[in-house]
PDB file of C-alpha atoms in Angstrom:
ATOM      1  CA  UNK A 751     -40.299  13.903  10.911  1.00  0.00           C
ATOM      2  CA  UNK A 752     -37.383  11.262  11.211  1.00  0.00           C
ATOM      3  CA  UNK A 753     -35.825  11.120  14.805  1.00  0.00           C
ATOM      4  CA  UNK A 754     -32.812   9.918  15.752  1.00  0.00           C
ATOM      5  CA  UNK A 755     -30.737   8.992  19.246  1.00  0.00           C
ATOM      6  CA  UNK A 756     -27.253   9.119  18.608  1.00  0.00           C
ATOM      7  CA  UNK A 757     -24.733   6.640  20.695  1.00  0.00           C
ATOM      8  CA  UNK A 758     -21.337   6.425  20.396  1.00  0.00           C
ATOM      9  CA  UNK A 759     -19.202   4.432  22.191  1.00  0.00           C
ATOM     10  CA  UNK A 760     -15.230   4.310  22.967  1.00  0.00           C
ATOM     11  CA  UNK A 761     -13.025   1.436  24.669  1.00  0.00           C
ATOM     12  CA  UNK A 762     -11.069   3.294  27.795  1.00  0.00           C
ATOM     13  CA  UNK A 763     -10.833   5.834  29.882  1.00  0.00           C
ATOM     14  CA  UNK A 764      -8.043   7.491  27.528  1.00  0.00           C
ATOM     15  CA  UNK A 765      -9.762   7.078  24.222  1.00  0.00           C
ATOM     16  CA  UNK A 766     -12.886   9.136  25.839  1.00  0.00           C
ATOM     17  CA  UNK A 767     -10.521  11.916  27.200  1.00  0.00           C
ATOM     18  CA  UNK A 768      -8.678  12.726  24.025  1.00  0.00           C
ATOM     19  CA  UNK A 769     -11.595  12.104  21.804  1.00  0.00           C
ATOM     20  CA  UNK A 770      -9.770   9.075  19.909  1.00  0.00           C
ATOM     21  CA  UNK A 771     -12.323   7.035  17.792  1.00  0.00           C
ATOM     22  CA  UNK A 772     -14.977   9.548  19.102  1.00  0.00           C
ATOM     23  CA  UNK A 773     -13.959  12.077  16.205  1.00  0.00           C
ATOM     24  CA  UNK A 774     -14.025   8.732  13.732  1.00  0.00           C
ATOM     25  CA  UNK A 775     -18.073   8.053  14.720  1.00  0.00           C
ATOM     26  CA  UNK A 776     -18.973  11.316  14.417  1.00  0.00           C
ATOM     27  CA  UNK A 777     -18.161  11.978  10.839  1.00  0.00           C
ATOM     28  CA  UNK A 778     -19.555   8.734   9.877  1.00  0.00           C
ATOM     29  CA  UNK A 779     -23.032   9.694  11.736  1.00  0.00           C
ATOM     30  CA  UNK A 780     -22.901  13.311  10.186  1.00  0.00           C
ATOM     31  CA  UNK A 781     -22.061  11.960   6.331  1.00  0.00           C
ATOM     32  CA  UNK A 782     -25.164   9.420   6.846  1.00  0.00           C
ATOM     33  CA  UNK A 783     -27.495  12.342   8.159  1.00  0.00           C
ATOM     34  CA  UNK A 784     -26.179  14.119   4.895  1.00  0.00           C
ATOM     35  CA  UNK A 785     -26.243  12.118   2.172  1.00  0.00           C
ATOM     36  CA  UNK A 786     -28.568   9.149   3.285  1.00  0.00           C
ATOM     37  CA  UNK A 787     -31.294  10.517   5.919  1.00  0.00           C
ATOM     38  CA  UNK A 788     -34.633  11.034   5.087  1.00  0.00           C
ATOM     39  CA  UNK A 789     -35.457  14.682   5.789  1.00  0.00           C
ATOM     40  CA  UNK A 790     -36.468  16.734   7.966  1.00  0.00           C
ATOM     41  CA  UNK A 791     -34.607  15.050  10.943  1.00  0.00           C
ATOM     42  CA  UNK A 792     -34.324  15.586  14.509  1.00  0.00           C
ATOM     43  CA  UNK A 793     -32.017  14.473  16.308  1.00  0.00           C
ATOM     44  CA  UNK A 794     -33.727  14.359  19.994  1.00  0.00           C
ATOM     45  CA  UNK A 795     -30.501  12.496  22.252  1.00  0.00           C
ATOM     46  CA  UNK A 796     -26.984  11.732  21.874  1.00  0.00           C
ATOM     47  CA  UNK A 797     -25.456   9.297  24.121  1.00  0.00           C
ATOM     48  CA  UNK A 798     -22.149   7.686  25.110  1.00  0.00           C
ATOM     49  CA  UNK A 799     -20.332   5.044  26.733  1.00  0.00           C
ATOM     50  CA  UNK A 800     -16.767   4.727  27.412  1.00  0.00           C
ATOM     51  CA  UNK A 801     -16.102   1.249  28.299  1.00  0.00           C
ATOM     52  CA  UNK A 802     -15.274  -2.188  26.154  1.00  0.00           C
ATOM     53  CA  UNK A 803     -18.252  -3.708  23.868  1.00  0.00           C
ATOM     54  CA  UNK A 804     -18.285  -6.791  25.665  1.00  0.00           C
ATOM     55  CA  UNK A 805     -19.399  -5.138  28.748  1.00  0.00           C
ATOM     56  CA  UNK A 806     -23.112  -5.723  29.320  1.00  0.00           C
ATOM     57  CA  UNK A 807     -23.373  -3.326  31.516  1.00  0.00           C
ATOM     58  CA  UNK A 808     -23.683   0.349  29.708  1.00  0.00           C
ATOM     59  CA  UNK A 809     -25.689   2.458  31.227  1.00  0.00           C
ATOM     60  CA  UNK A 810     -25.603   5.337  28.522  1.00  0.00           C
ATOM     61  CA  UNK A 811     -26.711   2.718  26.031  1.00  0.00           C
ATOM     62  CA  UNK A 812     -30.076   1.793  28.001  1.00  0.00           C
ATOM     63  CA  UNK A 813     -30.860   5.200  28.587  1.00  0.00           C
ATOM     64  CA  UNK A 814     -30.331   5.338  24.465  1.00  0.00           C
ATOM     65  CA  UNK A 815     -32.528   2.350  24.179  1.00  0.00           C
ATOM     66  CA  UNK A 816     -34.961   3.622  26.837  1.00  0.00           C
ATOM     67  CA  UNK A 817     -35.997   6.775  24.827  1.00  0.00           C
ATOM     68  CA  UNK A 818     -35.669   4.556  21.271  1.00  0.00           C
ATOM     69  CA  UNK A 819     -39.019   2.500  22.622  1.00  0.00           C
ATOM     70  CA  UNK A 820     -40.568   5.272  24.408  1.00  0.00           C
ATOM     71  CA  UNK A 821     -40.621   7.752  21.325  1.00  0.00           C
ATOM     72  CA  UNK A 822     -39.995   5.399  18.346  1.00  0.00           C
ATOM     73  CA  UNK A 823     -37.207   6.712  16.908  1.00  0.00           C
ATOM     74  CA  UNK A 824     -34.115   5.069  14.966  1.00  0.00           C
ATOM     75  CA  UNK A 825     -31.207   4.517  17.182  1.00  0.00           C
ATOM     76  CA  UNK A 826     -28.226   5.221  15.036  1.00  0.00           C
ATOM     77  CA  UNK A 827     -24.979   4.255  15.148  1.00  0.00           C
ATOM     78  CA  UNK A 828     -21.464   4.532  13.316  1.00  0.00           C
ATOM     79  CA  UNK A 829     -20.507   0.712  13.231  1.00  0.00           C
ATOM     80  CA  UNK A 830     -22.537  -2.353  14.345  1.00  0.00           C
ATOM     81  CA  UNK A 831     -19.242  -3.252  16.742  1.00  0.00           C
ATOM     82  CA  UNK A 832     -19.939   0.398  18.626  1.00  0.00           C
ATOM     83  CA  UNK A 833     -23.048  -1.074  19.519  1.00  0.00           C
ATOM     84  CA  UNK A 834     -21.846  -4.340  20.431  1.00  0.00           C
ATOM     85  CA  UNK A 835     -19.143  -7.192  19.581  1.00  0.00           C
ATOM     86  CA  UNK A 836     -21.398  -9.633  20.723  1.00  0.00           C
ATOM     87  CA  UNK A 837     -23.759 -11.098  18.077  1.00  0.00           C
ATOM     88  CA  UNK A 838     -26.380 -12.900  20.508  1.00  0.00           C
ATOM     89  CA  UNK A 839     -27.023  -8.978  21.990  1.00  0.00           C
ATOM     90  CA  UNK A 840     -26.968  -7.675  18.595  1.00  0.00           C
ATOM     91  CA  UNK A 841     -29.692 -10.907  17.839  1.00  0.00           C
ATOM     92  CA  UNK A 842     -31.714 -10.128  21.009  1.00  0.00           C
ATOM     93  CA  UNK A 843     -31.671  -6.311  19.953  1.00  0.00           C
ATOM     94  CA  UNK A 844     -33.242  -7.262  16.285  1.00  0.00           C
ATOM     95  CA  UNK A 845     -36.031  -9.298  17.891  1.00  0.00           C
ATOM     96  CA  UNK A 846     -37.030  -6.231  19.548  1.00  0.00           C
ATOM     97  CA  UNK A 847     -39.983  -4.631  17.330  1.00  0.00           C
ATOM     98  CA  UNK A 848     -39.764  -1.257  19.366  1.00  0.00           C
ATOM     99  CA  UNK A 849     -35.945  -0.863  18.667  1.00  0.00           C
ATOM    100  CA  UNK A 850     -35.167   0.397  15.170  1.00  0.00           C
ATOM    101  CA  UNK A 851     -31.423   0.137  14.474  1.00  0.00           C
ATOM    102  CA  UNK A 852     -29.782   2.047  11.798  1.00  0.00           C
ATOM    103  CA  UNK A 853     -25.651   1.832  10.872  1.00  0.00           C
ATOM    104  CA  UNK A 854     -24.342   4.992   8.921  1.00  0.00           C
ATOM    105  CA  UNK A 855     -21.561   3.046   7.568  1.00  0.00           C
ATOM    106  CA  UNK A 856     -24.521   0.260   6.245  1.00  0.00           C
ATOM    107  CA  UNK A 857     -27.230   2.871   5.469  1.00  0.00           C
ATOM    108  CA  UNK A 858     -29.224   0.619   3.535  1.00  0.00           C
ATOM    109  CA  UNK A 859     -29.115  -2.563   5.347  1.00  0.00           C
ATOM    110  CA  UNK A 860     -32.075  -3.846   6.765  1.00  0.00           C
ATOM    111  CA  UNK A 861     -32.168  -5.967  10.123  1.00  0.00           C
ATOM    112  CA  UNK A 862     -31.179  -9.385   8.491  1.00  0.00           C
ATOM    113  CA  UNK A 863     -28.219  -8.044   6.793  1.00  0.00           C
ATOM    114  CA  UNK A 864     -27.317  -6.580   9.681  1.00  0.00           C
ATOM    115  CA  UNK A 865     -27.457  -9.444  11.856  1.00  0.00           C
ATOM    116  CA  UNK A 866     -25.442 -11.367   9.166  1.00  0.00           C
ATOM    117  CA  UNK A 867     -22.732  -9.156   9.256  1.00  0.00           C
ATOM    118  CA  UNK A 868     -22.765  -9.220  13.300  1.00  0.00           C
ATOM    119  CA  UNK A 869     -22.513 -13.119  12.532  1.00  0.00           C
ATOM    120  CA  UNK A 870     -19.889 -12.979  10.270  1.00  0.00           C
ATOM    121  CA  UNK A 871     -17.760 -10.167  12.622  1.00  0.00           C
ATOM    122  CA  UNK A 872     -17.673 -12.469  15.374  1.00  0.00           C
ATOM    123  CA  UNK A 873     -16.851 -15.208  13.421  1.00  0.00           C
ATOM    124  CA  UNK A 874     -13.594 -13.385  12.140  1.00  0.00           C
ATOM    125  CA  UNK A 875     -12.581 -11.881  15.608  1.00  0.00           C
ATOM    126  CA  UNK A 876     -12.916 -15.982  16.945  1.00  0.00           C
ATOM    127  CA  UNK A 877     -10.206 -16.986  13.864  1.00  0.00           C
ATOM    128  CA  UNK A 878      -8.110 -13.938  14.887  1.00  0.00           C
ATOM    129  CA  UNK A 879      -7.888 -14.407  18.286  1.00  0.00           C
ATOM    130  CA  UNK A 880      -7.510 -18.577  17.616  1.00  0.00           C
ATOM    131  CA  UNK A 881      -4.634 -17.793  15.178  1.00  0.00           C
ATOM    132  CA  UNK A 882      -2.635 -15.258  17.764  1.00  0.00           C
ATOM    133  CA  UNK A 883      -2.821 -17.700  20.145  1.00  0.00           C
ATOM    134  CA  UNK A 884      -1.391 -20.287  17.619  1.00  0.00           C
ATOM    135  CA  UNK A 885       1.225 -18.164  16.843  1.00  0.00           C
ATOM    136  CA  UNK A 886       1.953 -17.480  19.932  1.00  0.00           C
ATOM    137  CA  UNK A 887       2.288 -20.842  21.262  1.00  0.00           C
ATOM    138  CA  UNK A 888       4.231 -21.944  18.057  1.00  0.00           C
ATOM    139  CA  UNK A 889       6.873 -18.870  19.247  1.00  0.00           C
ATOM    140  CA  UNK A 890       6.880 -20.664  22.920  1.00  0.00           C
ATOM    141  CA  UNK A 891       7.591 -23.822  21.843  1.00  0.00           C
ATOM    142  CA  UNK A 892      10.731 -22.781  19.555  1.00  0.00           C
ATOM    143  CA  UNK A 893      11.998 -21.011  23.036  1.00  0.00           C
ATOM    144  CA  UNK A 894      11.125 -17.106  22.284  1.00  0.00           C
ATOM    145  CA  UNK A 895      10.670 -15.537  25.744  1.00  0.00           C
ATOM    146  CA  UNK A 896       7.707 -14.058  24.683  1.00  0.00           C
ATOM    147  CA  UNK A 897       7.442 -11.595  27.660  1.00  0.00           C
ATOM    148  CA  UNK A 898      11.161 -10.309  26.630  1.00  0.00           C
ATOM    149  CA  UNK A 899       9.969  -9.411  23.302  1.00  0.00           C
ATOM    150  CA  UNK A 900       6.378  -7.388  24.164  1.00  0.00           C
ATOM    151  CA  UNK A 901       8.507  -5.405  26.736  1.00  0.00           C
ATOM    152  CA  UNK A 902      11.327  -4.279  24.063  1.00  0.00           C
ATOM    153  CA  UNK A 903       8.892  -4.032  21.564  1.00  0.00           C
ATOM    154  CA  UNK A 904       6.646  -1.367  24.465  1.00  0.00           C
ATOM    155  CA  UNK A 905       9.630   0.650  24.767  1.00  0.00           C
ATOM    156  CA  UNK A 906      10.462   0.785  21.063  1.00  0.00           C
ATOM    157  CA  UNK A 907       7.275   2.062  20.337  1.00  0.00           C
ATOM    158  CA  UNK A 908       7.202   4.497  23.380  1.00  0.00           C
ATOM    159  CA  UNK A 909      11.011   5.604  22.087  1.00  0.00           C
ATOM    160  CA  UNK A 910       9.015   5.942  18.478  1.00  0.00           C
ATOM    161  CA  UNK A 911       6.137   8.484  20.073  1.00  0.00           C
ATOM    162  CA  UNK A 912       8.549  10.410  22.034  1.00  0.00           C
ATOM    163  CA  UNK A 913      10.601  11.274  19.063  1.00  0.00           C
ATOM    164  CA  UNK A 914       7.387  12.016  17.120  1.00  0.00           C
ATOM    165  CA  UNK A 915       6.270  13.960  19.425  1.00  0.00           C
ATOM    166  CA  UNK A 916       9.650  16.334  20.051  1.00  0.00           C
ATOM    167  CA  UNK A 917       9.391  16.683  16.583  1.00  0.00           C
ATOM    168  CA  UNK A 918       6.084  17.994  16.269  1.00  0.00           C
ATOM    169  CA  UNK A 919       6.316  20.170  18.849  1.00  0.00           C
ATOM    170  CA  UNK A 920       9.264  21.339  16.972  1.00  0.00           C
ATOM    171  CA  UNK A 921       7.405  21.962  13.823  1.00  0.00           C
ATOM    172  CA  UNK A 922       4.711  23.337  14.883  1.00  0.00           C
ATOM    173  CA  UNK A 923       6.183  26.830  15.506  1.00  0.00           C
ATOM    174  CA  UNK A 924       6.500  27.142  12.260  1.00  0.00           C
ATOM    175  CA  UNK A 925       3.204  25.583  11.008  1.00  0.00           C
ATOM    176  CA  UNK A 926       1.179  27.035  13.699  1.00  0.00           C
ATOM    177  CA  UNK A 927       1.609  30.641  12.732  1.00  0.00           C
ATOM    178  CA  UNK A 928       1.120  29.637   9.231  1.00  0.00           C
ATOM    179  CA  UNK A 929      -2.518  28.077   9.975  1.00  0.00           C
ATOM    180  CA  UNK A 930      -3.224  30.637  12.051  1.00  0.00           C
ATOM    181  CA  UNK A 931      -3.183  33.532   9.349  1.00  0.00           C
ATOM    182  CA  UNK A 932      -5.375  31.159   7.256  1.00  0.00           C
ATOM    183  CA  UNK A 933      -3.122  28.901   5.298  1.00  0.00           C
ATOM    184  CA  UNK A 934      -4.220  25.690   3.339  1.00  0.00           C
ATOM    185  CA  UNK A 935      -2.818  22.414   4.687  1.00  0.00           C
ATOM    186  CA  UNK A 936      -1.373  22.146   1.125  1.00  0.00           C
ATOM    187  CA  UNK A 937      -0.008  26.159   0.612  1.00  0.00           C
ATOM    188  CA  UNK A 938       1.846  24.927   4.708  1.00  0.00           C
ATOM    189  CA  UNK A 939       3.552  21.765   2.714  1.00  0.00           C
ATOM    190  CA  UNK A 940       4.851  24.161   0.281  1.00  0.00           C
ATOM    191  CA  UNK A 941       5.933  26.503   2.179  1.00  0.00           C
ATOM    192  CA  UNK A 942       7.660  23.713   4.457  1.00  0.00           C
ATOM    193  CA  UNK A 943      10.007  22.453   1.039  1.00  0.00           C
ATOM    194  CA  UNK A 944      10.474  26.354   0.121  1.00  0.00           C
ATOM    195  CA  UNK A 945      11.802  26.856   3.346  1.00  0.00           C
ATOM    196  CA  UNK A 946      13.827  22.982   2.917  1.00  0.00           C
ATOM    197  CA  UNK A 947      12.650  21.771   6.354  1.00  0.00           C
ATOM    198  CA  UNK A 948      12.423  18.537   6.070  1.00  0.00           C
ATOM    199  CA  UNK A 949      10.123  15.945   7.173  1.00  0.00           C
ATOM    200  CA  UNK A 950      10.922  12.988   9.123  1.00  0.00           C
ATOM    201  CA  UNK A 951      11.853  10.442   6.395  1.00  0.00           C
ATOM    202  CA  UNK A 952      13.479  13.377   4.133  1.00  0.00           C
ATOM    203  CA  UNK A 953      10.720  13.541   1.543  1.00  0.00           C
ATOM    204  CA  UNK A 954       8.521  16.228   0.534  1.00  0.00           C
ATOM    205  CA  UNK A 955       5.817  17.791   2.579  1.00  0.00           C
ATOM    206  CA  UNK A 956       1.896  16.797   1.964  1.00  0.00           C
ATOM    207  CA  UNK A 957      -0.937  18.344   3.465  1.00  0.00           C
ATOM    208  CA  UNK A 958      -1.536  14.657   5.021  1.00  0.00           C
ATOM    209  CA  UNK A 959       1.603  15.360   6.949  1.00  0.00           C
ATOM    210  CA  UNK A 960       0.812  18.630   8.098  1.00  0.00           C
ATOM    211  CA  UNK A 961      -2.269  17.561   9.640  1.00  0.00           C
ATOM    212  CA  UNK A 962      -0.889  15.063  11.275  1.00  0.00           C
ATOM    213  CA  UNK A 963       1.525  17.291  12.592  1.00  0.00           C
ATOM    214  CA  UNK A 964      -1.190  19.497  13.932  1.00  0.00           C
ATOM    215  CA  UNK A 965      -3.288  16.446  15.192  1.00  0.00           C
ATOM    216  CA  UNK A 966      -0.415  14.936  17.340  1.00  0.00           C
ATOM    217  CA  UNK A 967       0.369  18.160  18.974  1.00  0.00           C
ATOM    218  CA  UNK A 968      -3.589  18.862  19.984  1.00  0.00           C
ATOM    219  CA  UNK A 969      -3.691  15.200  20.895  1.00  0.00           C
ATOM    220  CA  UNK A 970      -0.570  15.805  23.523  1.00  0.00           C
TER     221      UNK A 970
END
């Protein structure tokens, strides 16, 4: 039978809380165990870290790791960069022979491609952070307080998520009863433009805004 040890892995404190990310690496493990494990499957440990990739330091992953060698089963992740951003760890980690790595988002990549793909990550996230700092220097020199601007811009978006979230706990006495007697996201929209409350850029209702709705409130 195929094993597997599950690890997940999350960047703060606050993303582990509210389950931010979490909920993302979880459907991507279960659709992989669905549609592209071999079966039966067991899945004999689940394991997580809430902390930044770069850190070596993870305890939950080298307890992961630990029972990996010790039984020989696949450790399997959502995304390569859950198990680490840094492609020399991802390297040492191929070399292994008594770690087998499996991505659900890559279910068919073998340990080359996967180390390829680690390469070619890293590469991007160097250009990225070479071409903020570019830009951000460029900004300097041309006499944009750049502190100024990140502040205004914080409080703008805090002013943004405030308002969201008065409205949502606005509309959610009317969409809560509504889900709870067993309504469809989409039969919830309808009802929303039958009863002409309108949505925060005056369109019509989707069941993609509904669940946001609902999302944003549980997430508060």
């Amino acid at each position: 039978m195929q094993q597997y040890v599950i690890y997940t892995r999350v960047s703060t404190e606050d993303q582990g809380r509210s389950g931010l990310g979490l909920e993302a690496q979880e459907r991507d493990i279960a659709v992989f165990l669905d549609k592209f494990s071999e079966v039966p499957f067991e899945i004999i440990g689940e394991f997580r870290d809430v902390q930044s990739g770069s850190d070596a330091d993870r305890p939950e992953l080298a307890k992961a790791l630990e029972l990996v060698r010790r039984t020989g089963a696949e450790l399997l992740v959502a995304k390569l960069d859950r198990l680490s951003r840094k492609v020399s760890f991802i390297a040492t980690l191929m070399d292994d022979k008594r770690v087998k790595l499996r991505v659900a988002q890559m279910p068919q990549a073998d340990k080359f491609q996967l180390h390829i793909y680690a390469a070619l990550a890293e590469q991007e996230r160097t250009f990225i952070s070479e071409r903020t700092k570019a830009a951000l220097k460029a900004a300097k020199d041309r006499g944009v307080q750049l502190g100024g601007l990140r502040d205004k811009t914080m409080k703008r978006n805090e002013a943004i998520q405030t308002k969201a979230n008065a409205e949502a706990e606005r509309l959610i006495r009317i969409i809560g009863p509504l889900k709870a007697s067993g309504q469809t996201l989409s039969a919830i929209a309808e009802t929303l433009d039958t009863m002409l409350v309108p949505t925060s850029r005056g369109g019509r209702w989707t069941a993609k805004q509904v669940s946001r709705v609902l999302e944003r409130v549980e997430a508060s």
